[in-house]
Amino acid sequence: MADLTLVMGNRNYSSWSLRPWLLMRHAGLEFREVRIALDQPDTRQKILEYSPSGRVPVLIHGTLKVWDSLAICEYVSEALWGGRGWPRDSRVRAEARSAACEMHAGFAALRQELPMNCRARDRRVTLSAEGQADVDRMCEILESSRRRFGHDGRWLFGDFGVADAMFAPVALRFLTYGVDTPPETRDWCSRILRHPAMTEWIGSATAEAEVLEREERGRG
Ligand SMILES: N[C@@H](CCC(=O)N[C@@H](CS)C(=O)NCC(=O)O)C(=O)O
């Protein structure tokens, strides 16, 4: 699979990059990684060498470019992983897709107030009403899907899939900012944080040198 390349941002901060990377690692795909540090004077020019949108992640497969995290997950599932990114049952699949799309399109307040910062711990942020509503809605999705489909140690909608990958940065955000969560959410978060690929991602995020001040929230 030498012609498969995932172009990503900093591991510590780029939650959009983490999502497809995690799915691809979980699926056992071999791929080359290109990392572009965000927020540097030459970042935009470097990203544009790979991505027509000027954003990461972008997946390059031969002559094909896929320039959006959810579109990459869809392509990976369909073209490279035999459709295993989604549940087989069409009704469960429709719910899993709804959750993944809601994550992709929404939660603007939470993204801004609790930015992903993999290596940071014990940060405290007072959430706005919108931020708290986003946290509550996320927990509602996680509780409901885990209760109905995640029994016997399974994931959000049964087997590990695109929805788990799309929600993975949530577990890191809750950890960094000490967000108190209900039991099923806590259980899913601790499970995904122990996923070997997540452990690897957090390890390399911690080793990165760049500090992006605008992403550093909730320090003392
Ligand atoms: N909707 C896009 C969002 C991608 C996005 O916003 N990526 C950020 C990094 S996490 C980016 O490339 N920013 C460009 C920059 O900082 O110059 C996706 O899902 O892939």
Coordinates of N, CA and C in Angstrom, one line a residue, residues 4 12 21 28 39 85 93 98 103-104 117 145 157 174 187 191 194 210 213 215:
L4 N -0.3 5.0 -0.6 CA -1.3 5.6 0.3 C -0.6 6.6 1.2
N12 N -0.4 16.9 18.4 CA -0.9 17.4 19.6 C -2.3 18.2 19.5
W21 N -6.6 9.0 10.8 CA -5.4 8.3 11.1 C -5.7 7.1 12.0
G28 N -5.5 -1.5 10.1 CA -4.3 -2.2 9.8 C -3.7 -1.8 8.4
D39 N 0.1 26.7 11.9 CA 0.3 28.0 12.4 C 1.8 28.5 12.3
G85 N -16.1 0.0 8.2 CA -16.2 1.2 9.1 C -17.6 1.5 9.6
R93 N -26.6 1.5 11.0 CA -25.6 2.3 10.2 C -26.1 3.7 10.1
S98 N -25.4 9.3 11.4 CA -26.0 10.6 12.0 C -25.0 11.1 13.1
M103 N -21.1 15.1 14.7 CA -19.8 15.5 15.2 C -19.0 16.3 14.2
H104 N -19.1 16.0 12.9 CA -18.3 16.6 11.9 C -18.8 18.1 11.6
N117 N -5.7 19.1 23.0 CA -4.3 19.4 23.4 C -3.9 18.1 24.1
S145 N -25.7 5.5 22.5 CA -25.2 4.5 21.6 C -24.5 3.3 22.4
F157 N -21.2 1.7 18.2 CA -22.3 1.1 17.5 C -22.0 -0.4 17.2
F174 N -12.0 15.7 27.1 CA -12.6 15.4 28.5 C -11.4 15.2 29.5
D187 N -16.7 5.2 30.5 CA -16.2 3.9 30.1 C -15.7 3.9 28.6
R191 N -11.8 3.4 27.4 CA -11.5 2.3 26.5 C -10.8 2.9 25.2
R194 N -7.2 3.8 25.8 CA -6.3 2.6 25.9 C -6.0 1.9 24.6
E210 N 6.4 22.0 19.1 CA 5.6 23.2 18.8 C 4.6 23.5 19.9
E213 N 0.1 28.9 21.0 CA -0.5 29.6 22.1 C -2.0 29.7 22.0
E215 N -4.1 27.6 21.1 CA -4.7 26.4 21.5 C -4.5 26.0 22.9

